[in-house]
PDB file of C-alpha atoms in Angstrom:
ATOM      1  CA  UNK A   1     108.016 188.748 -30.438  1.00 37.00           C
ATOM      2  CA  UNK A   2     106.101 185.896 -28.433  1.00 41.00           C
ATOM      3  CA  UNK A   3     102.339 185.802 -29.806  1.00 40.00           C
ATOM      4  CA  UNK A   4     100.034 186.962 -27.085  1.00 39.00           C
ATOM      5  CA  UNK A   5      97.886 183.797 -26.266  1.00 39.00           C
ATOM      6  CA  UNK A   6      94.379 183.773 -27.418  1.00 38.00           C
ATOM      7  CA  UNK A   7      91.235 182.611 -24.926  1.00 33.00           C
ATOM      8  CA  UNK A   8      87.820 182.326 -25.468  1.00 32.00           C
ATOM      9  CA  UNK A   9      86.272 184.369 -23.325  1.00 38.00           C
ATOM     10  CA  UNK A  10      82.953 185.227 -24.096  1.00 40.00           C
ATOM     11  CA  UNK A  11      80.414 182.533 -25.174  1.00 39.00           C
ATOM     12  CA  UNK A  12      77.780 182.791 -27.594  1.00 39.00           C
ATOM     13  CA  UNK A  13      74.358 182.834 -26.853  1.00 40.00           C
ATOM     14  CA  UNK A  14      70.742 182.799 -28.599  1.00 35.00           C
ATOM     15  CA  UNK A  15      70.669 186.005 -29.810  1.00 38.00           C
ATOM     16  CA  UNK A  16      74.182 186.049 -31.105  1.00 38.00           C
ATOM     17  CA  UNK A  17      76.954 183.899 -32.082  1.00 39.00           C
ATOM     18  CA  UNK A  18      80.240 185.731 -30.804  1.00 42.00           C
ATOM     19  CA  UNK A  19      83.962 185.446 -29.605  1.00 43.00           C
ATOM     20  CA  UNK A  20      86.207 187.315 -27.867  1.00 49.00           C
ATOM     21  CA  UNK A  21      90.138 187.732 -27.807  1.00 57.00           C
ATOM     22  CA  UNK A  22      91.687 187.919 -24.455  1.00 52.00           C
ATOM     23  CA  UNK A  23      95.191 188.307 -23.947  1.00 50.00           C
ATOM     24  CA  UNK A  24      97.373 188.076 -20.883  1.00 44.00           C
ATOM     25  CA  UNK A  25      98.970 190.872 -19.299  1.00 38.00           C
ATOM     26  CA  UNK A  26     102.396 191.643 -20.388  1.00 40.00           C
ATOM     27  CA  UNK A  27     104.197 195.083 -20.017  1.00 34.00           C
ATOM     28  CA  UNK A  28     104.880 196.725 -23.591  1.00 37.00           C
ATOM     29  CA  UNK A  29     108.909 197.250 -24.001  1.00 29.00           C
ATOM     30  CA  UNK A  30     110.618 200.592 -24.164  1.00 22.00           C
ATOM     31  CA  UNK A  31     111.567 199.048 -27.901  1.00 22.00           C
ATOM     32  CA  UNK A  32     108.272 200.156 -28.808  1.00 25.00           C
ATOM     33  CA  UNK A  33     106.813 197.920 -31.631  1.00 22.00           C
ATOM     34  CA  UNK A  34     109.248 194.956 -31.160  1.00 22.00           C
ATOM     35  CA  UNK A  35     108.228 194.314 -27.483  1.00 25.00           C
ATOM     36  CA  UNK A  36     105.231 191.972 -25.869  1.00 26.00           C
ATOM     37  CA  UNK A  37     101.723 192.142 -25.536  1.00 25.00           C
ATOM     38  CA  UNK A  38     101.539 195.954 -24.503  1.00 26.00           C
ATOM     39  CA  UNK A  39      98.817 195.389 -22.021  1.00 26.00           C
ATOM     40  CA  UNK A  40      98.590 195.618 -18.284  1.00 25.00           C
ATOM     41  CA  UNK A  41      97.035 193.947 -15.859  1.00 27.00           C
ATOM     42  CA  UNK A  42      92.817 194.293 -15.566  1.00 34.00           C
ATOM     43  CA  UNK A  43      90.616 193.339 -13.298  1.00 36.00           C
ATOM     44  CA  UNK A  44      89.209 189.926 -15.263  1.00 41.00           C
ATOM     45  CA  UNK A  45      91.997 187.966 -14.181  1.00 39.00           C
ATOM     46  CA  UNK A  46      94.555 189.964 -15.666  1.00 39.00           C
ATOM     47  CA  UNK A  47      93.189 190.145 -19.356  1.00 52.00           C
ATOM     48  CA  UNK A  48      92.016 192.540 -21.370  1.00 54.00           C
ATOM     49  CA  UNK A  49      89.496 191.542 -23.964  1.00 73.00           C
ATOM     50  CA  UNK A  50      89.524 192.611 -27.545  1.00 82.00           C
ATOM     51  CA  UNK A  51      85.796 191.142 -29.242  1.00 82.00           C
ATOM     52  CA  UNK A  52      84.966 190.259 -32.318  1.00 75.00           C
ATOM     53  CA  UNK A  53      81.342 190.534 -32.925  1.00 64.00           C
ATOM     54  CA  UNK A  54      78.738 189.854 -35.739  1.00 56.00           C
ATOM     55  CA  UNK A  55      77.108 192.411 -37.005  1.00 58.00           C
ATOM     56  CA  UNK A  56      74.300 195.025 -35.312  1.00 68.00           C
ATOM     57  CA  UNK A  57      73.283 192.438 -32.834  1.00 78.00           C
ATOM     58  CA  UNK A  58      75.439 193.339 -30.266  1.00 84.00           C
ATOM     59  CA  UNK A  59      76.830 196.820 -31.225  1.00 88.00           C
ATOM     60  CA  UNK A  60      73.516 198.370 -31.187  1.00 90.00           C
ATOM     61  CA  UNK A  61      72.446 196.671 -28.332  1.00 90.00           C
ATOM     62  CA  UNK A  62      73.252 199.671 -25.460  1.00 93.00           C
ATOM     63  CA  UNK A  63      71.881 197.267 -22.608  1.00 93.00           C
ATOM     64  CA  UNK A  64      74.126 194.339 -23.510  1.00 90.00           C
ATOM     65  CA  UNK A  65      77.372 196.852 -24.771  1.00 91.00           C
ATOM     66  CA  UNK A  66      76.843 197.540 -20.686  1.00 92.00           C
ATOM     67  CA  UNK A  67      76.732 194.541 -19.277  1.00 90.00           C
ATOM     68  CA  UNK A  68      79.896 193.230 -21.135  1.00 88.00           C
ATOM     69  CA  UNK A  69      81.308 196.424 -19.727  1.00 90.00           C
ATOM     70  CA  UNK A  70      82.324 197.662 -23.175  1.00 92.00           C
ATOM     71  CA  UNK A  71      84.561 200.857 -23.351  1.00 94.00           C
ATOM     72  CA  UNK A  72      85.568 201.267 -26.973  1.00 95.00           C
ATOM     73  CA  UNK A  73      83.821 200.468 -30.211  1.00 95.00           C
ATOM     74  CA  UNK A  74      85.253 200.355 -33.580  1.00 96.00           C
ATOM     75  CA  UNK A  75      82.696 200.317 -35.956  1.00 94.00           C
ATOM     76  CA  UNK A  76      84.620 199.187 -39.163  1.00 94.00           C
ATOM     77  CA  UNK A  77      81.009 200.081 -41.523  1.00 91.00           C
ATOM     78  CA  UNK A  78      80.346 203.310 -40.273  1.00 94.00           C
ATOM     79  CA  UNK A  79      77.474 204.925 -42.515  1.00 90.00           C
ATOM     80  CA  UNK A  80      78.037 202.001 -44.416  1.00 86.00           C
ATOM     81  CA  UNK A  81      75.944 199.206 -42.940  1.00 80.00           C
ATOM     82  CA  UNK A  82      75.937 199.976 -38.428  1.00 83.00           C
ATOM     83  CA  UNK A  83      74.885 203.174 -38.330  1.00 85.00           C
ATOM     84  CA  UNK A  84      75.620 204.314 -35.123  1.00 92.00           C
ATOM     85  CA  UNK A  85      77.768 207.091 -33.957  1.00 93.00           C
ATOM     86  CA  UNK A  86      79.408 208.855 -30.949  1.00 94.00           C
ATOM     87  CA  UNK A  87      75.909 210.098 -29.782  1.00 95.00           C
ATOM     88  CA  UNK A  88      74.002 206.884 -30.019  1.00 95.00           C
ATOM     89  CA  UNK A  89      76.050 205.710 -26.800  1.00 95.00           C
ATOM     90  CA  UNK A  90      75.940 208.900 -25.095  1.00 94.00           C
ATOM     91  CA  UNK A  91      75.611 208.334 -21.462  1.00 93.00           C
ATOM     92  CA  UNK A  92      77.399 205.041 -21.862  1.00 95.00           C
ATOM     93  CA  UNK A  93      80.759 206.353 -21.502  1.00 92.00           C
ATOM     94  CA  UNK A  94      81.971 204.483 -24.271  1.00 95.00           C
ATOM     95  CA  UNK A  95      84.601 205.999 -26.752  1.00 96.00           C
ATOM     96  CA  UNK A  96      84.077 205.581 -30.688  1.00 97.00           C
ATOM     97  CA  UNK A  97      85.767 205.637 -33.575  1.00 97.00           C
ATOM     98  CA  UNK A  98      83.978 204.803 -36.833  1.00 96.00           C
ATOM     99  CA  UNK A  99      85.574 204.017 -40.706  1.00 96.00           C
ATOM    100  CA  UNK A 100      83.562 204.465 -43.033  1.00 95.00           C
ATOM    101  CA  UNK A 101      84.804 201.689 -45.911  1.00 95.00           C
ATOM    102  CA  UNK A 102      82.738 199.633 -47.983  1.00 96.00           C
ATOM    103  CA  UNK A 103      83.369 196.080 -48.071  1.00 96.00           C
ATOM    104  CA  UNK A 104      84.621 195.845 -51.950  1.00 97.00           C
ATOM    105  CA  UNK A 105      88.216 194.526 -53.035  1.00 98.00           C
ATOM    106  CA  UNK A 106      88.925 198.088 -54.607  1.00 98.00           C
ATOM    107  CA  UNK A 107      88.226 199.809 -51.559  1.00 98.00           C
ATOM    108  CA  UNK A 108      91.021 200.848 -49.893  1.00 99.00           C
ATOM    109  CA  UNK A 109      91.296 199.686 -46.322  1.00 98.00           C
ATOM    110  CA  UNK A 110      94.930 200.593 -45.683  1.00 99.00           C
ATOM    111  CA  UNK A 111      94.351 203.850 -44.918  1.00 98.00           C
ATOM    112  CA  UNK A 112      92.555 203.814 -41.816  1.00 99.00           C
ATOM    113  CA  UNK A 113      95.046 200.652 -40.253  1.00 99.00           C
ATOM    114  CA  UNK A 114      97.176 203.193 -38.441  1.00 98.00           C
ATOM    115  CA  UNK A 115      94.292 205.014 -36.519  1.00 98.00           C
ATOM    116  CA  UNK A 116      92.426 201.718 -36.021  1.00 98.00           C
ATOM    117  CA  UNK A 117      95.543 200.284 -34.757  1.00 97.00           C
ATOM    118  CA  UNK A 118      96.198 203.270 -32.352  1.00 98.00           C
ATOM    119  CA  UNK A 119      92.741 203.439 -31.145  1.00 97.00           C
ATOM    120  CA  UNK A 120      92.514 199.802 -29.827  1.00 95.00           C
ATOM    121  CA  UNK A 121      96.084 199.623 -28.799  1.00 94.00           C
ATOM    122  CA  UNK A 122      95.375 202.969 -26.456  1.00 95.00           C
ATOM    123  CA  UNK A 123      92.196 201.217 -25.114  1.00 94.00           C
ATOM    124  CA  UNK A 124      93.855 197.821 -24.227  1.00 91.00           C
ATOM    125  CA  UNK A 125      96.835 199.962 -22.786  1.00 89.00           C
ATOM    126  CA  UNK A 126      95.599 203.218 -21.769  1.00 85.00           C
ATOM    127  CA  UNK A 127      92.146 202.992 -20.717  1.00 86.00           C
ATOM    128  CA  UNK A 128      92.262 198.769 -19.684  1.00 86.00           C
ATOM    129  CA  UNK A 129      89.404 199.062 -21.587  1.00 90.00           C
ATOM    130  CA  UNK A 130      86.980 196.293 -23.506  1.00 92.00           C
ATOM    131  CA  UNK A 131      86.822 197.022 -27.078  1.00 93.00           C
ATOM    132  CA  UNK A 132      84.303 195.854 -29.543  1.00 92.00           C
ATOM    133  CA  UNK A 133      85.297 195.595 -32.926  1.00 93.00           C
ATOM    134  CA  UNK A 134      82.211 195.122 -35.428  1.00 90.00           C
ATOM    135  CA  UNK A 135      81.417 195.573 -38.684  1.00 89.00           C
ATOM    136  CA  UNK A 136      77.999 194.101 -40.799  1.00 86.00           C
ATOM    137  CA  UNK A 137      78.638 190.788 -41.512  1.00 86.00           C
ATOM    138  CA  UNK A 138      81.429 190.224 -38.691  1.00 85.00           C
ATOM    139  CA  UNK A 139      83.979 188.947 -41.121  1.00 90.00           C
ATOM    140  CA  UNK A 140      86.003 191.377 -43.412  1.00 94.00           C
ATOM    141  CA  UNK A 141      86.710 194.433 -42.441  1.00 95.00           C
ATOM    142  CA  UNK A 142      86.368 194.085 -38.753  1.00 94.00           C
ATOM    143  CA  UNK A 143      88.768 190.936 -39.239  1.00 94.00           C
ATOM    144  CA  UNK A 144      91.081 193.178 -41.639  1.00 97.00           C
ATOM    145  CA  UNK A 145      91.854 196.210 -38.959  1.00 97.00           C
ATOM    146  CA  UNK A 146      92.028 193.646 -36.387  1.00 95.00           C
ATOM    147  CA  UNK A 147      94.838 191.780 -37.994  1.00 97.00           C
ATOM    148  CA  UNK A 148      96.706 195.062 -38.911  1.00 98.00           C
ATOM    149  CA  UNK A 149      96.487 195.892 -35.319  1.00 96.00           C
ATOM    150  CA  UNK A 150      98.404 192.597 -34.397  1.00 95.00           C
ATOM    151  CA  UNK A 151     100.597 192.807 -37.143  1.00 97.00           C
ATOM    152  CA  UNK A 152     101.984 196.608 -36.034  1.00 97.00           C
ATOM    153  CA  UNK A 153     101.383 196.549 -32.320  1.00 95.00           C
ATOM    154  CA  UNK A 154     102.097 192.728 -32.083  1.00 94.00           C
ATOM    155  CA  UNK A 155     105.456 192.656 -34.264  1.00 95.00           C
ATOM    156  CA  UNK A 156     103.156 189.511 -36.003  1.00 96.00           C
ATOM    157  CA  UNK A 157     103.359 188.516 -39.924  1.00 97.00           C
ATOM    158  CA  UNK A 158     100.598 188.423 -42.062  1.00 98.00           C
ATOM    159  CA  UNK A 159      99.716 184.584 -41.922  1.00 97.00           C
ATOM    160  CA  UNK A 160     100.414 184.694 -37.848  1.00 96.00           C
ATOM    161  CA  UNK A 161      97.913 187.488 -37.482  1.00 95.00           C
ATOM    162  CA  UNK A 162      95.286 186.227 -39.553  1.00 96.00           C
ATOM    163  CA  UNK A 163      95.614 182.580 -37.655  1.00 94.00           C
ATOM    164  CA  UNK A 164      95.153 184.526 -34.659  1.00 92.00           C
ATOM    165  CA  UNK A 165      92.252 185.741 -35.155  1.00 92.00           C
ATOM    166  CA  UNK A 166      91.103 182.761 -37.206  1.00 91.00           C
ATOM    167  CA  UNK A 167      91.511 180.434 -33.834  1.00 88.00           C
ATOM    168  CA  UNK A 168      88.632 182.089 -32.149  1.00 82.00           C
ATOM    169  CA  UNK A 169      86.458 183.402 -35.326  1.00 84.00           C
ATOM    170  CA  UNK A 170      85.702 182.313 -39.013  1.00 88.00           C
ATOM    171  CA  UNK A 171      86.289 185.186 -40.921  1.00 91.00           C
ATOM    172  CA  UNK A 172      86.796 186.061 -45.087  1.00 94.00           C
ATOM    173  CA  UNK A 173      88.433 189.462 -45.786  1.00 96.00           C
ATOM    174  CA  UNK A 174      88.232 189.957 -49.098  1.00 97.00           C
ATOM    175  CA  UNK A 175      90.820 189.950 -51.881  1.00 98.00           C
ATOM    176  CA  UNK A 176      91.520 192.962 -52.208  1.00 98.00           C
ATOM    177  CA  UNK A 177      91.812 193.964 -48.390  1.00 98.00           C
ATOM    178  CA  UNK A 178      94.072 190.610 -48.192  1.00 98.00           C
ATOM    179  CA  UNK A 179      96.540 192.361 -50.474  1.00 99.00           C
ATOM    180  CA  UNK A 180      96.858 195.616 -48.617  1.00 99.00           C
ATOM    181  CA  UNK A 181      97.496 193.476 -45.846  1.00 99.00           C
ATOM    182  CA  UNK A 182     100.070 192.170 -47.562  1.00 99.00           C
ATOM    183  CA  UNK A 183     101.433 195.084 -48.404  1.00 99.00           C
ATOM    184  CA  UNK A 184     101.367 196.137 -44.793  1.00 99.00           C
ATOM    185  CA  UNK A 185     103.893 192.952 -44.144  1.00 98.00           C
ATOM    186  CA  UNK A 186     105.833 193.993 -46.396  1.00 98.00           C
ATOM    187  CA  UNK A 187     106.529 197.689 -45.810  1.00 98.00           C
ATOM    188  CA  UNK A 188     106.348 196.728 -41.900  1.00 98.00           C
ATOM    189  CA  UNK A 189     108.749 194.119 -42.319  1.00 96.00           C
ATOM    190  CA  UNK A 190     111.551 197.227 -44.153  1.00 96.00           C
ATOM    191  CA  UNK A 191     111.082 199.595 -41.468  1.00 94.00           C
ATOM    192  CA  UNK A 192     111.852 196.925 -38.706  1.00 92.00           C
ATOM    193  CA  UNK A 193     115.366 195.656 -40.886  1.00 92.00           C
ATOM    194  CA  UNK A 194     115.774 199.229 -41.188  1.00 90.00           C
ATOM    195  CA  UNK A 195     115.476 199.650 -37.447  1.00 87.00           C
ATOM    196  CA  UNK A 196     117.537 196.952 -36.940  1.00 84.00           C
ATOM    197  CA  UNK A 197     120.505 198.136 -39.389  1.00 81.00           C
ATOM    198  CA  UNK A 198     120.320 201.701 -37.168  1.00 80.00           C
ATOM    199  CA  UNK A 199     120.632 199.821 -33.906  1.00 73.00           C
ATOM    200  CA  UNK A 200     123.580 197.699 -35.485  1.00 68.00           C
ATOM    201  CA  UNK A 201     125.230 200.837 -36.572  1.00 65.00           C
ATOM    202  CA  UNK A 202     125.126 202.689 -33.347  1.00 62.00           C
ATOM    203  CA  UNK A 203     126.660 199.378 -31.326  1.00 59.00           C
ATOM    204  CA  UNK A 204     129.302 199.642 -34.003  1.00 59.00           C
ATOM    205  CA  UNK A 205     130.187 203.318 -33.308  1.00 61.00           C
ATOM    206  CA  UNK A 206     129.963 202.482 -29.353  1.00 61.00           C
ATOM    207  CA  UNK A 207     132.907 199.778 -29.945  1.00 61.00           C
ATOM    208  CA  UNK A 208     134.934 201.007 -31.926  1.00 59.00           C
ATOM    209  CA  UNK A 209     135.121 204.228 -29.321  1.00 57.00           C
ATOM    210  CA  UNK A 210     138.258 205.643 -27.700  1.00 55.00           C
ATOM    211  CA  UNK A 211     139.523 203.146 -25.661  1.00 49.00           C
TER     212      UNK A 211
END
């Protein structure tokens, strides 16, 4: 499917050097996975944003999570570097989800892609939210669950995902996460030629119906 296009959209300032991911609206396809950007239209000129942030500096920050008008975190160090939680942005109105992974090759990542995946995806979609996607350092797993999110909701390879996100942020998973990533291709890549061999099958059956 067509890569959404990526925009700068939030600059960096003195306090923090940041980015942000904005992509255009585009209505998601009754195909599910193999359609377009599955986002609708917002009231920022028709993007939602999807941010990449350092570390603390900006998701502990309640006054500045407000004024971006942030509506979903993903803390990708949960307990294991940003210690925050649901109730340290109560009153906020801001949704949370938190993973708690150390950032260690070993460490497996893969298991939480799905629900990270679903939880932004429903935000961008659902809610037309802003979602802030941190982690300590910024640049592992943050970047890793970000790139699994564009690789399943986005219908994007590996090396297409990571470029993506690469445009707008400098970031270094680490080995080990890079290879369940790759694994994630891979097994993402059978289920869509196995998709496509059951779609092929059915038109088959509808042609060669009674004429």
């Amino acid at each position: 499917s067509t890569a959404p296009e990526v925009v700068c959209r939030l600059e960096p300032d003195s306090q923090s050097a940041h980015r942000a991911m904005a992509f255009p609206s585009q209505p998601k396809q009754a195909a599910g996975l193999s359609g377009g950007a599955p986002f609708l239209s917002s009231s920022d000129s028709g993007k939602h944003r999807l941010c990449l942030f350092p570390p603390r500096s900006v998701a502990v920050n309640k006054a500045r999570l407000k004024r971006l008008g942030i509506t979903h975190i993903l803390n990708a160090a949960h307990g294991t570097g940003v210690y925050t939680g649901p109730e340290f942005y109560t009153g906020l109105e801001i949704q949370y989800l938190g993973v708690e992974v150390d950032d260690f090759p070993e460490v497996d990542i893969s298991q939480h892609f799905r629900k990270a995946a679903e939880f932004i995806d429903e935000a961008l979609l659902t809610y037309r939210g802003k979602v802030l996607v941190s982690s300590e350092m910024g640049i592992s797993r943050s970047a890793v669950l970000v790139v699994a999110y564009l690789m399943i909701f986005h219908d994007m390879a590996i090396l297409e995902a990571l470029m993506t996100v690469r445009q707008k942020r400098a970031v270094y998973p680490n080995d080990g996460f890079l290879k369940q990533l790759r694994e994630l291709n891979e097994k993402l890549m059978e289920e869509r030629e196995e998709d496509s061999g059951q779609e092929g099958g059915t038109d088959e059956e509808e042609d060669g119906g009674d004429g």
